[in-house]
Coordinates of N, CA and C in Angstrom, one line a residue:
M1341 N 32.6 -30.6 -3.4 CA 32.9 -31.9 -3.2 C 33.6 -31.9 -5.1
G1342 N 35.0 -32.7 -4.8 CA 35.3 -33.1 -6.3 C 34.6 -34.7 -6.4
P1343 N 35.0 -34.9 -8.0 CA 34.7 -36.2 -8.5 C 35.1 -37.0 -7.7
D1344 N 36.1 -37.3 -7.3 CA 36.5 -38.2 -6.8 C 36.6 -38.6 -5.6
D1345 N 35.6 -37.3 -4.3 CA 35.8 -37.3 -2.8 C 35.2 -38.5 -2.0
E1346 N 34.4 -39.1 -3.5 CA 33.3 -39.9 -2.3 C 34.3 -41.3 -2.5
A1347 N 35.0 -41.7 -3.5 CA 35.9 -43.2 -3.5 C 37.0 -42.8 -2.4
W1348 N 38.0 -41.6 -2.5 CA 38.9 -41.5 -1.9 C 38.2 -41.8 0.0
L1349 N 36.9 -41.3 0.1 CA 36.9 -41.0 1.7 C 36.4 -43.1 1.7
A1350 N 36.2 -43.3 0.7 CA 35.4 -44.7 1.2 C 36.8 -45.3 1.3
R1351 N 37.1 -44.9 0.7 CA 38.9 -45.8 0.9 C 39.5 -45.9 2.4
A1352 N 38.9 -44.5 2.7 CA 39.4 -44.3 4.0 C 38.5 -45.1 5.1
V1353 N 37.5 -44.7 5.1 CA 36.4 -45.6 6.1 C 36.7 -47.4 5.9
Q1354 N 37.2 -47.5 4.9 CA 37.6 -48.9 4.7 C 38.7 -49.6 5.1
L1355 N 39.7 -48.4 5.5 CA 41.3 -48.3 5.9 C 40.8 -48.5 7.7
A1356 N 39.9 -47.5 8.1 CA 39.2 -47.8 9.5 C 38.6 -48.8 9.8
V1357 N 38.1 -49.4 9.0 CA 37.1 -50.4 9.4 C 37.9 -51.8 9.5
D1358 N 39.2 -52.3 8.6 CA 40.0 -52.9 8.6 C 41.2 -52.9 9.6
N1359 N 41.4 -51.7 10.1 CA 42.0 -51.1 11.5 C 41.3 -51.9 12.8
V1360 N 40.1 -51.7 12.7 CA 38.9 -52.1 14.1 C 39.8 -53.7 14.1
A1361 N 39.5 -54.2 12.6 CA 39.7 -55.6 12.8 C 40.8 -56.0 13.2
A1362 N 41.6 -55.1 12.8 CA 42.9 -56.0 12.9 C 43.7 -55.5 14.5
G1363 N 42.8 -55.0 15.2 CA 42.9 -54.9 17.0 C 43.0 -53.4 17.1
G1364 N 43.0 -52.2 16.4 CA 43.6 -51.4 16.2 C 41.9 -50.0 16.2
G1365 N 42.2 -48.5 16.3 CA 41.0 -47.7 16.5 C 40.5 -47.6 15.0
P1366 N 39.1 -46.4 15.1 CA 38.2 -46.9 13.9 C 39.0 -45.5 13.2
F1367 N 40.0 -45.1 12.9 CA 40.3 -44.0 12.0 C 40.9 -44.1 10.6
G1368 N 40.9 -44.0 9.6 CA 41.8 -44.0 8.7 C 42.0 -42.7 7.8
A1369 N 42.9 -42.5 7.5 CA 43.2 -41.1 6.7 C 44.2 -42.0 5.2
L1370 N 43.9 -40.7 4.3 CA 44.8 -40.6 3.4 C 45.3 -39.2 2.6
V1371 N 46.2 -39.0 2.4 CA 46.5 -37.6 1.7 C 47.0 -37.7 0.3
V1372 N 45.9 -37.1 -0.6 CA 45.9 -37.7 -2.0 C 46.1 -36.3 -3.0
A1373 N 47.2 -36.4 -3.7 CA 48.2 -35.0 -4.4 C 47.8 -35.3 -6.2
E1374 N 46.9 -34.6 -7.0 CA 46.9 -34.9 -8.2 C 46.8 -36.1 -8.5
G1375 N 45.1 -36.5 -8.2 CA 44.6 -38.0 -8.0 C 45.5 -39.2 -7.9
R1376 N 46.6 -38.9 -7.3 CA 47.6 -40.0 -6.4 C 47.5 -40.1 -5.5
L1377 N 47.6 -41.3 -4.7 CA 47.9 -41.5 -3.3 C 49.3 -41.0 -2.4
L1378 N 49.6 -40.0 -2.7 CA 50.6 -40.0 -1.4 C 51.0 -41.0 -0.3
A1379 N 50.3 -41.0 0.8 CA 50.2 -42.2 2.0 C 49.0 -42.4 2.6
D1380 N 49.0 -43.0 3.3 CA 47.8 -43.6 3.7 C 48.1 -43.6 5.6
G1381 N 47.5 -43.8 6.3 CA 47.6 -44.1 7.9 C 46.3 -44.4 8.7
V1382 N 46.8 -45.0 9.6 CA 45.6 -46.1 10.3 C 46.0 -45.5 12.1
N1383 N 45.3 -45.5 12.8 CA 45.5 -45.4 14.3 C 46.5 -45.8 14.7
Q1384 N 47.7 -45.3 15.2 CA 48.8 -46.2 15.9 C 49.1 -45.8 17.3
V1385 N 47.8 -45.2 18.0 CA 48.3 -44.8 19.5 C 48.4 -46.0 20.1
V1386 N 48.0 -46.9 20.1 CA 48.2 -48.2 21.3 C 49.4 -48.9 20.7
P1387 N 49.4 -49.3 19.4 CA 50.3 -50.3 19.3 C 51.6 -49.7 19.6
T1388 N 51.9 -48.8 19.3 CA 53.2 -47.8 19.1 C 53.3 -46.8 20.5
L1389 N 52.5 -46.9 21.1 CA 52.6 -46.2 22.5 C 52.7 -44.3 22.6
D1390 N 52.0 -44.1 21.2 CA 52.3 -42.9 20.6 C 50.7 -42.3 20.6
P1391 N 50.4 -41.1 21.6 CA 49.4 -40.5 21.8 C 48.9 -39.6 20.1
T1392 N 50.7 -39.2 19.5 CA 49.7 -38.7 18.6 C 50.1 -39.2 17.4
A1393 N 50.0 -40.8 17.2 CA 50.2 -41.5 15.9 C 48.4 -41.9 15.5
H1394 N 47.7 -40.5 15.5 CA 46.4 -41.0 14.9 C 46.4 -40.6 13.2
A1395 N 45.7 -41.9 12.5 CA 45.7 -42.0 11.4 C 46.1 -40.5 10.7
E1396 N 45.5 -39.7 11.0 CA 46.2 -38.6 9.8 C 46.9 -38.0 10.4
V1397 N 47.9 -37.8 11.2 CA 49.3 -37.8 11.3 C 50.4 -38.6 10.8
V1398 N 49.6 -39.4 10.6 CA 50.4 -41.1 10.3 C 50.5 -40.5 8.4
A1399 N 49.1 -40.0 8.1 CA 49.4 -40.5 6.6 C 50.1 -39.0 6.3
I1400 N 49.6 -38.2 7.3 CA 50.6 -36.7 6.6 C 52.3 -36.9 6.5
R1401 N 52.8 -37.8 8.1 CA 54.4 -37.8 7.6 C 55.0 -38.4 6.9
G1402 N 53.8 -39.8 6.7 CA 53.9 -40.4 5.1 C 53.9 -39.9 3.6
A1403 N 53.1 -39.0 3.6 CA 53.1 -37.7 2.7 C 53.9 -37.3 2.7
C1404 N 54.5 -36.6 3.8 CA 55.7 -35.5 3.6 C 57.0 -36.4 3.2
R1405 N 57.4 -37.6 3.9 CA 58.3 -38.0 3.1 C 58.1 -38.6 1.5
A1406 N 57.0 -38.6 1.5 CA 56.9 -39.2 0.0 C 57.3 -37.7 -0.9
R1407 N 56.9 -36.8 -0.7 CA 57.0 -35.3 -1.0 C 58.3 -35.2 -1.1
R1408 N 58.9 -35.6 -0.1 CA 60.3 -34.9 0.4 C 60.0 -33.6 0.4
D1409 N 58.8 -33.4 1.3 CA 58.8 -31.8 1.8 C 57.9 -31.8 3.0
F1410 N 58.1 -30.7 3.4 CA 57.1 -30.6 5.0 C 55.9 -29.9 4.9
A1411 N 55.8 -29.2 3.2 CA 54.8 -28.8 2.6 C 54.0 -29.5 2.2
L1412 N 52.4 -29.7 1.9 CA 51.4 -30.4 1.4 C 50.5 -29.8 0.4
T1413 N 50.8 -28.7 -0.2 CA 49.8 -27.6 -0.7 C 49.4 -28.2 -1.8
G1414 N 48.3 -28.2 -2.2 CA 47.5 -29.0 -2.8 C 47.0 -30.0 -2.9
A1415 N 47.4 -31.0 -1.8 CA 46.9 -32.3 -1.8 C 45.9 -32.3 -0.8
T1416 N 44.8 -33.1 -0.7 CA 43.9 -33.4 0.0 C 44.1 -34.4 0.8
L1417 N 43.6 -34.0 2.3 CA 44.0 -35.2 3.5 C 42.1 -35.3 3.7
Y1418 N 42.0 -36.8 3.1 CA 40.8 -37.7 3.5 C 40.6 -38.4 4.8
C1419 N 39.7 -38.3 5.6 CA 39.3 -39.2 6.8 C 38.3 -39.9 6.8
S1420 N 38.7 -40.7 7.8 CA 37.2 -41.4 7.7 C 36.2 -40.8 8.7
C1421 N 37.1 -39.8 9.8 CA 35.9 -39.2 10.5 C 36.6 -37.9 10.7
E1422 N 35.8 -36.3 11.1 CA 36.2 -35.1 11.3 C 37.4 -35.3 12.1
P1423 N 38.4 -34.8 12.0 CA 39.7 -34.5 12.4 C 39.6 -33.8 13.8
C1424 N 40.4 -35.0 14.5 CA 40.6 -34.0 16.0 C 41.4 -32.5 16.4
P1425 N 41.5 -31.8 17.0 CA 42.2 -30.6 16.9 C 43.6 -30.6 16.7
L1426 N 44.2 -32.0 16.7 CA 45.6 -32.4 16.9 C 45.6 -32.5 15.3
C1427 N 44.8 -33.3 15.0 CA 45.3 -33.8 13.5 C 44.4 -32.6 12.6
L1428 N 43.8 -31.9 12.9 CA 43.2 -30.2 12.0 C 44.5 -29.5 11.9
A1429 N 45.1 -29.2 13.3 CA 46.5 -28.2 13.7 C 47.4 -29.0 12.7
A1430 N 47.7 -30.5 12.5 CA 48.6 -31.2 11.6 C 48.4 -30.7 10.5
A1431 N 47.2 -30.6 9.5 CA 46.7 -30.7 8.4 C 47.2 -28.9 8.2
L1432 N 47.0 -27.9 8.9 CA 47.1 -26.6 9.1 C 49.0 -26.7 8.8
W1433 N 49.0 -27.3 9.7 CA 50.8 -27.3 9.7 C 51.4 -27.5 8.5
A1434 N 50.9 -28.6 8.0 CA 50.9 -29.1 6.6 C 51.0 -28.5 5.6
R1435 N 49.9 -27.2 5.6 CA 49.5 -27.0 4.3 C 48.6 -27.8 3.6
A1436 N 48.0 -28.3 4.3 CA 47.5 -29.3 2.8 C 46.1 -28.3 2.3
G1437 N 46.0 -28.5 1.2 CA 44.7 -27.8 0.4 C 43.5 -27.7 1.1
R1438 N 43.2 -29.3 1.0 CA 42.0 -29.5 1.9 C 41.9 -30.5 2.7
V1439 N 40.7 -30.3 3.6 CA 40.3 -31.9 4.3 C 39.2 -32.1 4.6
V1440 N 39.2 -33.6 3.7 CA 37.4 -34.1 3.5 C 37.4 -35.5 4.7
Y1441 N 36.3 -35.1 5.1 CA 36.0 -36.1 5.9 C 34.7 -36.9 6.5
A1442 N 34.2 -38.0 6.9 CA 32.9 -38.5 6.6 C 32.7 -38.5 7.8
A1443 N 32.3 -39.2 8.5 CA 32.4 -39.4 10.5 C 32.1 -38.2 10.6
T1444 N 31.6 -37.4 11.9 CA 31.4 -36.3 12.6 C 31.7 -36.5 13.5
R1445 N 32.5 -35.2 14.9 CA 33.0 -35.7 16.3 C 31.7 -36.2 16.8
D1446 N 30.5 -36.4 16.4 CA 29.6 -36.1 17.1 C 29.3 -38.4 17.0
D1447 N 29.9 -38.2 16.2 CA 29.6 -40.1 16.0 C 30.8 -40.3 16.7
A1448 N 32.3 -40.1 16.2 CA 33.3 -40.2 17.0 C 32.9 -40.6 18.6
E1449 N 32.1 -39.2 19.3 CA 31.8 -38.9 20.7 C 30.8 -40.4 20.9
A1450 N 29.8 -40.3 20.2 CA 28.8 -41.8 20.7 C 29.6 -42.6 20.7
A1451 N 30.8 -43.0 20.1 CA 31.9 -44.6 19.8 C 32.3 -44.6 21.3
G1452 N 32.7 -43.2 22.1 CA 33.6 -43.1 23.5 C 35.0 -42.0 23.0
F1453 N 35.0 -41.6 22.0 CA 36.1 -41.0 21.7 C 35.8 -39.2 22.0
D1454 N 36.8 -38.4 22.9 CA 36.4 -37.2 23.7 C 37.1 -36.4 22.3
D1455 N 37.4 -36.1 21.3 CA 37.4 -34.9 20.3 C 36.6 -33.8 20.9
R1456 N 35.3 -34.2 20.9 CA 34.5 -32.5 21.1 C 35.1 -31.8 22.7
R1457 N 35.5 -33.0 23.8 CA 35.9 -32.5 24.8 C 37.3 -31.1 24.6
F1458 N 38.1 -31.7 23.5 CA 39.3 -30.9 23.2 C 38.9 -29.8 22.1
Y1459 N 37.9 -29.8 21.5 CA 37.4 -28.2 21.0 C 36.3 -27.6 21.8
E1460 N 35.8 -28.1 22.7 CA 35.9 -27.0 23.7 C 36.4 -26.5 24.7
L1461 N 37.2 -27.4 25.1 CA 38.8 -27.3 26.1 C 39.2 -25.6 25.5
F1462 N 39.7 -26.1 24.4 CA 40.5 -25.0 23.4 C 39.5 -23.5 23.1
A1463 N 38.5 -23.8 23.3 CA 37.5 -22.3 24.0 C 37.5 -21.4 25.2
T1464 N 38.3 -22.3 26.2 CA 38.3 -21.8 27.1 C 39.8 -21.0 27.6
P1465 N 39.4 -20.2 28.8 CA 40.7 -19.8 28.8 C 41.6 -21.2 29.7
A1466 N 43.2 -21.0 29.2 CA 44.6 -22.1 29.3 C 44.2 -22.1 30.9
S1467 N 44.0 -20.9 31.7 CA 44.2 -21.2 33.5 C 43.4 -21.8 33.5
T1468 N 42.2 -22.6 33.2 CA 41.0 -23.8 33.6 C 41.2 -24.7 32.9
W1469 N 42.5 -25.1 32.3 CA 42.6 -26.5 31.7 C 42.8 -27.8 32.8
P1470 N 42.6 -28.8 32.5 CA 43.0 -29.8 33.7 C 44.5 -29.6 33.9
T1471 N 45.0 -29.7 32.4 CA 47.1 -29.3 32.2 C 46.7 -28.2 32.1
P1472 N 47.4 -27.5 33.2 CA 47.8 -26.1 32.9 C 48.8 -25.7 32.4
A1473 N 48.6 -24.9 31.1 CA 49.5 -24.1 29.9 C 50.4 -22.8 30.9
V1474 N 51.4 -23.0 31.7 CA 51.6 -21.8 32.7 C 52.6 -20.6 32.0
R1475 N 52.8 -19.9 31.2 CA 54.1 -18.8 31.3 C 54.8 -18.4 32.2
V1476 N 56.0 -18.8 32.5 CA 57.3 -18.6 32.9 C 58.2 -17.7 32.7
V1477 N 58.2 -16.6 33.0 CA 59.2 -15.3 32.2 C 60.6 -16.0 33.1
V1478 N 61.2 -15.9 31.7 CA 63.2 -16.0 31.4 C 64.1 -15.3 31.3
A1479 N 64.8 -14.9 31.3 CA 65.9 -13.7 30.8 C 65.7 -14.8 29.2
T1480 N 66.2 -15.7 29.1 CA 66.7 -16.3 28.2 C 65.8 -17.0 27.0
A1481 N 64.3 -16.8 27.3 CA 63.0 -17.0 26.6 C 63.3 -16.8 25.0
R1482 N 63.7 -15.6 24.7 CA 63.8 -15.0 23.3 C 65.0 -15.6 22.9
E1483 N 66.1 -16.1 23.9 CA 67.1 -16.6 22.5 C 67.5 -17.5 21.5
P1484 N 66.5 -18.6 21.7 CA 66.1 -19.4 20.3 C 65.4 -18.8 19.3
F1485 N 64.6 -18.0 19.2 CA 64.2 -16.9 17.9 C 65.4 -16.2 17.5
E1486 N 65.8 -15.2 18.2 CA 67.0 -14.8 18.4 C 68.2 -15.5 17.1
A1487 N 68.3 -16.1 17.5 CA 69.1 -17.4 16.8 C 68.9 -17.9 15.6
W1488 N 67.3 -18.4 15.4 CA 66.4 -18.2 14.7 C 66.7 -17.2 13.4
D1489 N 66.4 -16.0 13.9 CA 66.3 -15.2 13.0 C 67.9 -14.5 12.6
A1490 N 68.6 -15.3 13.2 CA 70.2 -14.6 12.7 C 71.2 -15.7 11.7
S1491 N 70.4 -16.6 11.9 CA 70.9 -18.5 11.4 C 71.1 -18.2 9.7
P1492 N 71.9 -17.6 9.1 CA 71.9 -18.3 7.3 C 71.2 -19.3 7.1
T1493 N 70.8 -20.3 7.9 CA 70.8 -21.9 7.1 C 69.2 -21.9 7.3
K1494 N 68.2 -21.1 8.1 CA 67.0 -21.2 8.6 C 66.2 -21.3 7.2
V1495 N 64.8 -22.6 7.5 CA 64.4 -22.8 6.2 C 62.7 -22.6 7.1
P1496 N 62.5 -21.5 6.4 CA 61.1 -20.9 7.1 C 60.0 -21.7 6.5
Y1497 N 59.1 -22.2 7.6 CA 57.5 -22.4 7.6 C 56.5 -22.0 7.9

């Protein structure tokens, strides 16, 4: 744990409390690099009608815009609650240096959020999921990757 972790976490928790007071969900997040706030975010799922607008994703999007880069190497994502699988995946894709959180998935579950259900779901075969993920073989399936491999302008990520 770093020397400023508690202060940044307190700020993420306060964002979540303030968002509830404003009629939103109980989640807040910050992205910090080199002791400087790059961006923050609160849960925006309901007002934006976007199921991916979790606080962590909103903060990651803002931080990437602030950095003008899709990578948050060396940055810390501070979350008022343990990130759900969507948010954890977003942090991994963003190459965040660390993820630090306050409340747990148990706390979220006690408040009626089903994060645990998704953690458990991903441990089961996709064929058993309520929303099936099914591969259909088509002859052109690899064409986008072949085009990518051949592209002189590709930006690896």
